Amino acid sequence: GLEFIEGEQKNRITDFQKEKIPNWKVNGLLSWELDLLGKWKHIEESNKYEILSANQKMQASKISLIHEIAEAWFEIRYLQEDLLILQKSLDNHSSYYELYVERQKVGLEENATIIRQFAEKNQVLLEKNQRLRKLDLTKLRLKRLLGSPLGEISSEITLLSEQKIPTLPKVIPSWVLRNRPDLQAAESRLVSHFHLEKSAVLNFYPS
């Protein structure tokens, strides 16, 4: 270290002069540790895999969000298609019901037939209302996932029957499973814990 001590100053003219020198002190410390057993190396590797795991989890979150958006989008298409089928079925049941009512008026049908047709028509109507409710909820879900109003794009959602099925890429299921970001993140966390455990054991030994 470097140190200046307060005292008297001597010069050629006045010999000794009563003048105080500021008390300045400068200290320094330098130390090092030899990583003979690799404790700090394992800590460094543990931190590296923790960062890698965080990045992989972020990638998995992005893929999960895309999956939920696509799932809601196709569910809307399915419900729209299903509603068209239910509406046609409801129209047919209504026509049959009116026909049976007219036949009953002239004595060609029994009351049991009218009651059965009325129940079947109401059942189809109930299913249609359930699909409409589910469609509204799915649109709200897609709106929240997209973070924007759905009214601007709802008219662009076409029916499934009008869409051409895309050709899926030829990949091996084991390759897809091996490259899932969530599984890679779990593997990175496991490796990080192994390095951290080794560094904790090596901490008991001198280095």
Coordinates of N, CA and C in Angstrom, one line a residue:
G1 N 0.8 -1.2 0.0 CA 0.0 0.0 0.0 C 0.9 1.2 0.0
L2 N 0.3 2.3 -0.3 CA 1.0 3.6 -0.3 C 0.4 4.5 0.8
E3 N 1.2 5.2 1.6 CA 0.7 5.9 2.7 C 1.5 7.2 2.9
F4 N 0.8 8.3 3.1 CA 1.3 9.6 3.4 C 0.9 10.0 4.9
I5 N 1.9 10.3 5.7 CA 1.7 10.6 7.1 C 1.8 12.1 7.4
E6 N 0.9 12.6 8.1 CA 0.9 14.0 8.5 C 2.2 14.4 9.3
G7 N 2.9 15.5 8.9 CA 4.1 15.9 9.6 C 4.6 17.3 9.2
E8 N 6.0 17.6 9.5 CA 6.6 18.8 9.1 C 7.2 18.8 7.7
Q9 N 7.3 19.9 7.1 CA 7.9 20.0 5.7 C 9.2 20.7 5.8
K10 N 10.2 20.2 5.2 CA 11.6 20.8 5.2 C 11.9 21.3 3.7
N11 N 12.4 22.5 3.6 CA 12.8 23.0 2.3 C 14.1 23.8 2.4
R12 N 14.7 24.2 1.3 CA 16.0 24.9 1.3 C 16.0 26.3 1.9
I13 N 14.9 26.9 1.9 CA 14.9 28.3 2.3 C 14.6 28.5 3.8
T14 N 13.6 27.8 4.3 CA 13.2 28.0 5.7 C 13.6 26.8 6.6
D15 N 14.4 25.9 6.0 CA 14.8 24.7 6.8 C 13.5 24.0 7.2
F16 N 13.1 24.1 8.4 CA 11.8 23.4 8.8 C 10.7 24.4 8.9
Q17 N 9.6 24.1 8.3 CA 8.5 25.0 8.3 C 7.3 24.3 8.8
K18 N 6.5 24.9 9.7 CA 5.4 24.3 10.3 C 4.2 24.3 9.3
E19 N 4.2 23.3 8.5 CA 3.1 23.2 7.5 C 2.6 21.7 7.5
K20 N 1.4 21.5 7.7 CA 0.9 20.1 7.8 C 0.6 19.5 6.4
I21 N 1.0 18.3 6.3 CA 0.8 17.5 5.1 C -0.5 16.7 5.3
P22 N -1.4 16.7 4.3 CA -2.6 15.9 4.4 C -2.3 14.4 4.7
N23 N -3.1 13.8 5.4 CA -3.0 12.4 5.8 C -3.7 11.5 4.7
W24 N -3.0 11.1 3.7 CA -3.5 10.3 2.7 C -3.1 8.8 2.8
K25 N -4.0 7.9 2.6 CA -3.7 6.5 2.6 C -4.3 5.8 1.4
V26 N -3.5 5.0 0.9 CA -4.0 4.1 -0.3 C -3.6 2.7 0.1
N27 N -4.7 1.8 0.1 CA -4.5 0.4 0.4 C -5.0 -0.4 -0.8
G28 N -4.3 -1.5 -1.0 CA -4.8 -2.4 -2.0 C -4.6 -3.9 -1.5
L29 N -5.5 -4.7 -2.1 CA -5.5 -6.1 -1.7 C -5.7 -7.0 -2.9
L30 N -4.9 -7.9 -3.1 CA -5.0 -8.8 -4.3 C -4.9 -10.2 -3.8
S31 N -5.9 -11.0 -4.2 CA -5.9 -12.4 -3.8 C -6.4 -13.3 -4.9
W32 N -6.0 -14.5 -4.9 CA -6.5 -15.4 -5.9 C -6.7 -16.8 -5.4
E33 N -7.4 -17.6 -6.1 CA -7.7 -19.0 -5.6 C -7.5 -19.9 -6.8
L34 N -6.7 -20.9 -6.7 CA -6.5 -21.9 -7.7 C -7.6 -22.9 -7.7
D35 N -8.3 -23.0 -8.9 CA -9.4 -23.9 -9.0 C -8.9 -25.3 -9.4
L36 N -8.2 -25.9 -8.4 CA -7.6 -27.2 -8.7 C -8.6 -28.3 -9.0
L37 N -9.7 -28.3 -8.3 CA -10.6 -29.4 -8.4 C -11.8 -29.1 -9.3
G38 N -11.9 -27.8 -9.8 CA -12.9 -27.5 -10.7 C -14.2 -27.0 -10.1
K39 N -14.2 -26.5 -8.8 CA -15.4 -26.0 -8.2 C -16.0 -24.8 -8.9
W40 N -15.2 -23.8 -9.2 CA -15.7 -22.6 -9.9 C -16.1 -23.0 -11.4
K41 N -15.5 -23.9 -11.9 CA -15.8 -24.3 -13.3 C -17.2 -24.9 -13.3
H42 N -17.6 -25.7 -12.3 CA -18.9 -26.3 -12.2 C -19.9 -25.2 -11.9
I43 N -19.6 -24.2 -11.1 CA -20.5 -23.1 -10.9 C -20.8 -22.4 -12.2
E44 N -19.7 -22.1 -13.0 CA -19.9 -21.4 -14.2 C -20.8 -22.3 -15.2
E45 N -20.6 -23.6 -15.2 CA -21.4 -24.4 -16.1 C -22.9 -24.4 -15.6
S46 N -23.0 -24.4 -14.3 CA -24.4 -24.4 -13.8 C -25.1 -23.1 -14.2
N47 N -24.5 -22.0 -14.1 CA -25.1 -20.7 -14.5 C -25.4 -20.7 -16.0
K48 N -24.5 -21.3 -16.8 CA -24.7 -21.3 -18.2 C -25.9 -22.1 -18.6
Y49 N -26.1 -23.3 -18.0 CA -27.3 -24.1 -18.3 C -28.6 -23.5 -17.7
E50 N -28.5 -22.7 -16.6 CA -29.6 -22.0 -16.1 C -30.1 -21.0 -17.1
I51 N -29.2 -20.3 -17.7 CA -29.5 -19.3 -18.8 C -30.1 -20.0 -20.0
L52 N -29.5 -21.1 -20.4 CA -30.1 -21.9 -21.5 C -31.5 -22.4 -21.2
S53 N -31.7 -22.8 -20.0 CA -33.0 -23.3 -19.6 C -34.1 -22.2 -19.7
A54 N -33.7 -21.0 -19.2 CA -34.6 -19.8 -19.3 C -35.0 -19.5 -20.7
N55 N -34.0 -19.5 -21.6 CA -34.3 -19.2 -23.0 C -35.2 -20.3 -23.6
Q56 N -34.9 -21.5 -23.3 CA -35.8 -22.6 -23.8 C -37.2 -22.5 -23.3
K57 N -37.3 -22.1 -22.0 CA -38.7 -22.0 -21.5 C -39.4 -20.8 -22.2
M58 N -38.7 -19.8 -22.5 CA -39.3 -18.7 -23.2 C -39.8 -19.1 -24.6
Q59 N -39.0 -19.9 -25.3 CA -39.3 -20.4 -26.6 C -40.5 -21.4 -26.5
A60 N -40.6 -22.2 -25.4 CA -41.7 -23.1 -25.2 C -43.0 -22.2 -25.0
S61 N -42.9 -21.1 -24.3 CA -44.1 -20.3 -24.0 C -44.6 -19.7 -25.3
K62 N -43.7 -19.3 -26.2 CA -44.1 -18.8 -27.5 C -44.8 -19.8 -28.3
I63 N -44.3 -21.0 -28.3 CA -44.9 -22.1 -29.1 C -46.3 -22.4 -28.5
S64 N -46.4 -22.4 -27.1 CA -47.7 -22.7 -26.5 C -48.7 -21.6 -26.8
L65 N -48.3 -20.4 -26.9 CA -49.2 -19.3 -27.3 C -49.7 -19.5 -28.7
I66 N -48.8 -19.8 -29.6 CA -49.2 -20.1 -31.0 C -50.1 -21.2 -31.1
H67 N -49.9 -22.3 -30.3 CA -50.8 -23.4 -30.3 C -52.2 -23.1 -29.8
E68 N -52.3 -22.3 -28.8 CA -53.6 -21.9 -28.3 C -54.3 -21.0 -29.3
I69 N -53.6 -20.1 -30.0 CA -54.3 -19.3 -31.0 C -54.8 -20.1 -32.1
A70 N -54.0 -21.1 -32.6 CA -54.4 -22.0 -33.7 C -55.6 -22.8 -33.3
E71 N -55.5 -23.3 -32.0 CA -56.6 -24.2 -31.5 C -57.9 -23.4 -31.5
A72 N -57.9 -22.2 -31.0 CA -59.1 -21.4 -30.9 C -59.6 -21.0 -32.3
W73 N -58.7 -20.7 -33.2 CA -59.0 -20.4 -34.6 C -59.8 -21.6 -35.3
F74 N -59.2 -22.8 -35.2 CA -59.8 -24.0 -35.8 C -61.1 -24.4 -35.1
E75 N -61.2 -24.1 -33.8 CA -62.5 -24.4 -33.1 C -63.6 -23.5 -33.6
I76 N -63.3 -22.2 -33.8 CA -64.3 -21.3 -34.4 C -64.8 -21.8 -35.8
R77 N -63.8 -22.3 -36.6 CA -64.2 -22.8 -37.9 C -65.1 -24.1 -37.7
Y78 N -64.7 -24.9 -36.8 CA -65.5 -26.1 -36.6 C -66.9 -25.8 -36.1
L79 N -67.0 -24.8 -35.2 CA -68.4 -24.4 -34.6 C -69.2 -23.8 -35.7
Q80 N -68.6 -23.0 -36.6 CA -69.3 -22.4 -37.7 C -69.9 -23.4 -38.6
E81 N -69.1 -24.4 -38.9 CA -69.5 -25.5 -39.8 C -70.6 -26.3 -39.1
D82 N -70.5 -26.6 -37.8 CA -71.5 -27.3 -37.0 C -72.8 -26.6 -37.0
L83 N -72.7 -25.3 -36.8 CA -74.0 -24.5 -36.7 C -74.7 -24.5 -38.1
L84 N -74.0 -24.6 -39.2 CA -74.7 -24.7 -40.5 C -75.5 -26.0 -40.6
I85 N -74.8 -27.1 -40.1 CA -75.5 -28.4 -40.1 C -76.7 -28.4 -39.2
L86 N -76.5 -27.8 -38.0 CA -77.6 -27.8 -37.0 C -78.8 -27.0 -37.5
Q87 N -78.5 -25.9 -38.2 CA -79.5 -25.0 -38.8 C -80.3 -25.8 -39.8
K88 N -79.6 -26.5 -40.7 CA -80.3 -27.3 -41.7 C -81.2 -28.4 -41.1
S89 N -80.6 -29.0 -40.0 CA -81.4 -30.0 -39.3 C -82.6 -29.4 -38.6
L90 N -82.5 -28.2 -38.1 CA -83.6 -27.5 -37.4 C -84.7 -27.2 -38.4
D91 N -84.3 -26.7 -39.6 CA -85.2 -26.4 -40.6 C -86.0 -27.6 -41.1
N92 N -85.3 -28.8 -41.2 CA -86.0 -30.0 -41.6 C -87.0 -30.5 -40.5
H93 N -86.5 -30.4 -39.2 CA -87.4 -30.8 -38.1 C -88.6 -29.9 -38.0
S94 N -88.4 -28.6 -38.3 CA -89.6 -27.7 -38.3 C -90.6 -28.0 -39.4
S95 N -90.0 -28.3 -40.6 CA -90.9 -28.7 -41.7 C -91.7 -30.0 -41.4
Y96 N -91.0 -30.9 -40.8 CA -91.6 -32.2 -40.5 C -92.7 -32.0 -39.4
Y97 N -92.4 -31.1 -38.4 CA -93.3 -30.9 -37.4 C -94.6 -30.2 -37.9
E98 N -94.4 -29.2 -38.8 CA -95.6 -28.6 -39.4 C -96.4 -29.6 -40.2
L99 N -95.7 -30.5 -40.9 CA -96.4 -31.5 -41.7 C -97.2 -32.4 -40.9
Y100 N -96.6 -32.9 -39.7 CA -97.3 -33.8 -38.9 C -98.5 -33.1 -38.2
V101 N -98.4 -31.8 -37.9 CA -99.5 -31.1 -37.3 C -100.7 -31.0 -38.3
E102 N -100.4 -30.8 -39.5 CA -101.4 -30.7 -40.6 C -102.1 -32.1 -40.7
R103 N -101.2 -33.2 -40.7 CA -101.8 -34.5 -40.8 C -102.6 -34.9 -39.6
Q104 N -102.3 -34.3 -38.4 CA -103.1 -34.6 -37.2 C -104.4 -34.0 -37.3
K105 N -104.5 -32.8 -37.9 CA -105.7 -32.1 -38.1 C -106.8 -32.8 -38.8
V106 N -106.3 -33.6 -39.8 CA -107.2 -34.4 -40.6 C -107.3 -35.9 -40.1
G107 N -106.7 -36.1 -38.9 CA -106.8 -37.4 -38.3 C -105.9 -38.5 -38.8
L108 N -104.8 -38.1 -39.5 CA -103.8 -39.1 -40.0 C -102.6 -39.3 -39.1
E109 N -102.5 -38.5 -38.0 CA -101.4 -38.7 -37.1 C -101.9 -38.7 -35.7
E110 N -101.2 -39.4 -34.8 CA -101.5 -39.4 -33.4 C -100.8 -38.3 -32.6
N111 N -101.3 -38.0 -31.4 CA -100.7 -37.0 -30.6 C -99.2 -37.4 -30.2
A112 N -99.0 -38.7 -30.0 CA -97.7 -39.1 -29.6 C -96.6 -38.7 -30.7
T113 N -97.0 -38.8 -31.9 CA -96.1 -38.5 -33.0 C -95.8 -37.0 -33.0
I114 N -96.8 -36.1 -32.7 CA -96.6 -34.7 -32.7 C -95.7 -34.3 -31.5
I115 N -95.9 -35.0 -30.4 CA -95.1 -34.7 -29.2 C -93.6 -35.1 -29.4
R116 N -93.4 -36.3 -30.1 CA -92.0 -36.7 -30.4 C -91.3 -35.8 -31.3
Q117 N -92.0 -35.3 -32.4 CA -91.4 -34.4 -33.3 C -91.1 -33.1 -32.7
F118 N -92.0 -32.6 -31.8 CA -91.7 -31.3 -31.1 C -90.5 -31.4 -30.2
A119 N -90.4 -32.6 -29.5 CA -89.2 -32.8 -28.6 C -87.9 -32.9 -29.4
E120 N -88.0 -33.5 -30.6 CA -86.8 -33.6 -31.4 C -86.3 -32.2 -31.9
K121 N -87.3 -31.4 -32.3 CA -87.0 -30.1 -32.8 C -86.4 -29.2 -31.7
N122 N -86.9 -29.3 -30.5 CA -86.4 -28.6 -29.4 C -85.0 -29.0 -29.0
Q123 N -84.8 -30.3 -29.1 CA -83.4 -30.8 -28.8 C -82.4 -30.3 -29.8
V124 N -82.7 -30.2 -31.1 CA -81.8 -29.6 -32.0 C -81.6 -28.1 -31.8
L125 N -82.7 -27.4 -31.4 CA -82.6 -26.0 -31.1 C -81.7 -25.8 -29.9
L126 N -81.8 -26.7 -28.9 CA -80.9 -26.6 -27.7 C -79.5 -26.8 -28.0
E127 N -79.2 -27.8 -28.9 CA -77.8 -28.0 -29.3 C -77.3 -26.8 -30.1
K128 N -78.1 -26.2 -30.9 CA -77.7 -25.0 -31.7 C -77.3 -23.8 -30.7
N129 N -78.2 -23.6 -29.7 CA -77.9 -22.5 -28.7 C -76.6 -22.8 -27.9
Q130 N -76.4 -24.1 -27.6 CA -75.1 -24.4 -26.9 C -73.9 -24.1 -27.8
R131 N -74.0 -24.4 -29.1 CA -72.9 -24.2 -30.0 C -72.7 -22.6 -30.2
L132 N -73.8 -21.9 -30.2 CA -73.6 -20.4 -30.3 C -72.9 -19.9 -29.1
R133 N -73.3 -20.4 -27.9 CA -72.7 -19.9 -26.7 C -71.2 -20.2 -26.7
K134 N -70.9 -21.5 -27.1 CA -69.5 -21.9 -27.2 C -68.7 -21.1 -28.2
L135 N -69.3 -20.7 -29.3 CA -68.7 -19.9 -30.4 C -68.3 -18.5 -29.8
D136 N -69.3 -17.9 -29.1 CA -69.0 -16.6 -28.5 C -67.8 -16.6 -27.5
L137 N -67.8 -17.7 -26.7 CA -66.7 -17.8 -25.7 C -65.4 -18.0 -26.4
T138 N -65.4 -18.8 -27.5 CA -64.1 -19.1 -28.2 C -63.6 -17.8 -28.9
K139 N -64.6 -17.0 -29.4 CA -64.1 -15.7 -30.0 C -63.5 -14.8 -29.0
L140 N -64.1 -14.8 -27.8 CA -63.5 -14.0 -26.7 C -62.2 -14.5 -26.3
R141 N -62.0 -15.8 -26.3 CA -60.7 -16.4 -26.0 C -59.7 -16.0 -27.0
L142 N -60.0 -16.1 -28.3 CA -59.1 -15.7 -29.4 C -58.8 -14.2 -29.3
K143 N -59.7 -13.4 -29.0 CA -59.5 -12.0 -28.8 C -58.5 -11.7 -27.8
R144 N -58.6 -12.4 -26.6 CA -57.6 -12.1 -25.6 C -56.2 -12.7 -25.9
L145 N -56.2 -13.8 -26.7 CA -54.9 -14.3 -27.1 C -54.2 -13.4 -28.1
L146 N -55.0 -12.8 -29.0 CA -54.4 -11.9 -30.0 C -54.1 -10.5 -29.4
G147 N -54.8 -10.2 -28.3 CA -54.7 -8.8 -27.8 C -55.3 -7.7 -28.6
S148 N -56.2 -8.1 -29.5 CA -56.9 -7.1 -30.3 C -58.3 -7.5 -30.5
P149 N -59.2 -6.5 -30.9 CA -60.6 -6.8 -31.2 C -60.7 -7.9 -32.3
L150 N -61.7 -8.8 -32.1 CA -61.8 -9.8 -33.1 C -62.7 -9.4 -34.2
G151 N -63.5 -8.3 -34.1 CA -64.4 -7.9 -35.1 C -63.8 -7.7 -36.5
E152 N -62.5 -7.3 -36.4 CA -61.8 -6.9 -37.7 C -61.5 -8.2 -38.5
I153 N -61.3 -9.3 -37.8 CA -60.9 -10.5 -38.5 C -61.9 -11.6 -38.5
S154 N -63.0 -11.4 -37.8 CA -64.0 -12.5 -37.7 C -64.6 -12.9 -39.1
S155 N -64.7 -11.8 -40.0 CA -65.2 -12.1 -41.3 C -64.3 -12.9 -42.2
E156 N -63.0 -12.9 -41.8 CA -62.0 -13.7 -42.5 C -61.9 -15.1 -42.2
I157 N -62.6 -15.5 -41.1 CA -62.6 -16.9 -40.7 C -63.5 -17.7 -41.5
T158 N -63.0 -18.5 -42.4 CA -63.8 -19.3 -43.4 C -64.1 -20.6 -42.8
L159 N -64.9 -21.4 -43.5 CA -65.3 -22.7 -43.0 C -64.2 -23.7 -43.3
L160 N -64.2 -24.7 -42.5 CA -63.2 -25.8 -42.7 C -63.4 -26.5 -44.1
S161 N -64.6 -26.6 -44.5 CA -64.9 -27.3 -45.8 C -64.4 -26.5 -47.0
E162 N -64.1 -25.2 -46.8 CA -63.7 -24.4 -47.9 C -62.2 -24.2 -47.9
Q163 N -61.5 -24.9 -46.9 CA -60.0 -24.8 -46.8 C -59.4 -26.0 -47.3
K164 N -58.2 -25.8 -48.0 CA -57.4 -26.9 -48.5 C -56.5 -27.4 -47.3
I165 N -56.6 -28.7 -47.1 CA -55.8 -29.2 -46.0 C -54.3 -29.2 -46.4
P166 N -53.4 -28.5 -45.6 CA -52.0 -28.4 -46.0 C -51.3 -29.7 -45.8
T167 N -50.2 -29.9 -46.5 CA -49.4 -31.1 -46.4 C -48.5 -31.0 -45.2
L168 N -48.6 -31.9 -44.3 CA -47.7 -31.8 -43.1 C -46.3 -32.3 -43.4
P169 N -45.3 -31.7 -42.8 CA -43.9 -32.1 -43.0 C -43.7 -33.5 -42.6
K170 N -42.8 -34.2 -43.3 CA -42.5 -35.6 -42.9 C -41.4 -35.5 -41.9
V171 N -41.7 -35.7 -40.6 CA -40.8 -35.7 -39.5 C -41.0 -37.0 -38.7
I172 N -39.9 -37.4 -38.0 CA -40.0 -38.6 -37.2 C -40.5 -38.1 -35.8
P173 N -41.5 -38.8 -35.2 CA -42.0 -38.4 -33.9 C -41.0 -38.3 -32.8
S174 N -40.0 -39.2 -32.9 CA -38.9 -39.1 -31.9 C -38.1 -37.8 -32.0
W175 N -37.9 -37.3 -33.2 CA -37.2 -36.1 -33.5 C -38.0 -34.9 -32.9
V176 N -39.3 -34.9 -33.2 CA -40.1 -33.9 -32.7 C -40.1 -33.8 -31.1
L177 N -40.2 -35.0 -30.5 CA -40.2 -35.1 -29.1 C -38.9 -34.6 -28.5
R178 N -37.8 -35.0 -29.2 CA -36.5 -34.6 -28.7 C -36.2 -33.1 -28.8
N179 N -36.9 -32.4 -29.7 CA -36.6 -31.0 -29.9 C -37.7 -30.1 -29.3
R180 N -38.5 -30.7 -28.4 CA -39.5 -29.8 -27.7 C -38.8 -28.9 -26.7
P181 N -39.1 -27.6 -26.8 CA -38.3 -26.7 -25.9 C -38.6 -26.9 -24.5
D182 N -39.8 -27.3 -24.1 CA -40.0 -27.6 -22.7 C -39.2 -28.7 -22.1
L183 N -39.0 -29.8 -23.0 CA -38.2 -30.9 -22.5 C -36.7 -30.5 -22.5
Q184 N -36.3 -29.7 -23.5 CA -34.9 -29.3 -23.5 C -34.7 -28.4 -22.3
A185 N -35.7 -27.5 -21.9 CA -35.5 -26.7 -20.7 C -35.4 -27.5 -19.4
A186 N -36.2 -28.6 -19.3 CA -36.1 -29.5 -18.1 C -34.7 -30.2 -18.1
E187 N -34.2 -30.6 -19.3 CA -32.9 -31.2 -19.3 C -31.8 -30.3 -18.9
S188 N -31.9 -29.0 -19.4 CA -30.9 -28.0 -19.0 C -30.9 -27.7 -17.5
R189 N -32.1 -27.7 -17.0 CA -32.2 -27.5 -15.5 C -31.5 -28.6 -14.7
L190 N -31.8 -29.8 -15.2 CA -31.2 -31.0 -14.6 C -29.7 -31.0 -14.6
V191 N -29.1 -30.6 -15.8 CA -27.7 -30.5 -15.9 C -27.1 -29.4 -15.0
S192 N -27.8 -28.3 -14.9 CA -27.4 -27.2 -14.1 C -27.4 -27.7 -12.6
H193 N -28.4 -28.4 -12.2 CA -28.4 -28.9 -10.8 C -27.2 -29.9 -10.5
F194 N -26.9 -30.7 -11.5 CA -25.8 -31.6 -11.4 C -24.5 -30.9 -11.2
H195 N -24.2 -29.8 -12.0 CA -23.0 -29.0 -11.8 C -23.0 -28.3 -10.5
L196 N -24.2 -27.8 -10.0 CA -24.2 -27.1 -8.8 C -24.0 -28.1 -7.6
E197 N -24.5 -29.3 -7.7 CA -24.2 -30.3 -6.7 C -22.7 -30.7 -6.6
K198 N -22.1 -30.8 -7.8 CA -20.7 -31.1 -7.8 C -19.8 -30.0 -7.1
S199 N -20.2 -28.7 -7.4 CA -19.5 -27.6 -6.9 C -19.7 -27.6 -5.4
A200 N -20.9 -27.9 -4.9 CA -21.1 -28.0 -3.4 C -20.3 -29.0 -2.7
V201 N -20.1 -30.2 -3.4 CA -19.3 -31.2 -2.8 C -17.8 -30.8 -2.8
L202 N -17.4 -30.2 -3.9 CA -16.0 -29.7 -4.0 C -15.7 -28.6 -3.0
N203 N -16.7 -27.9 -2.6 CA -16.5 -26.8 -1.6 C -15.9 -27.2 -0.3
F204 N -16.1 -28.5 0.0 CA -15.6 -29.1 1.3 C -14.1 -29.3 1.2
Y205 N -13.5 -29.3 0.0 CA -12.1 -29.6 -0.2 C -11.3 -28.3 -0.4
P206 N -10.1 -28.2 0.0 CA -9.3 -27.0 -0.2 C -9.0 -26.8 -1.7
S207 N -8.8 -25.6 -2.1 CA -8.5 -25.3 -3.5 C -7.4 -24.3 -3.6

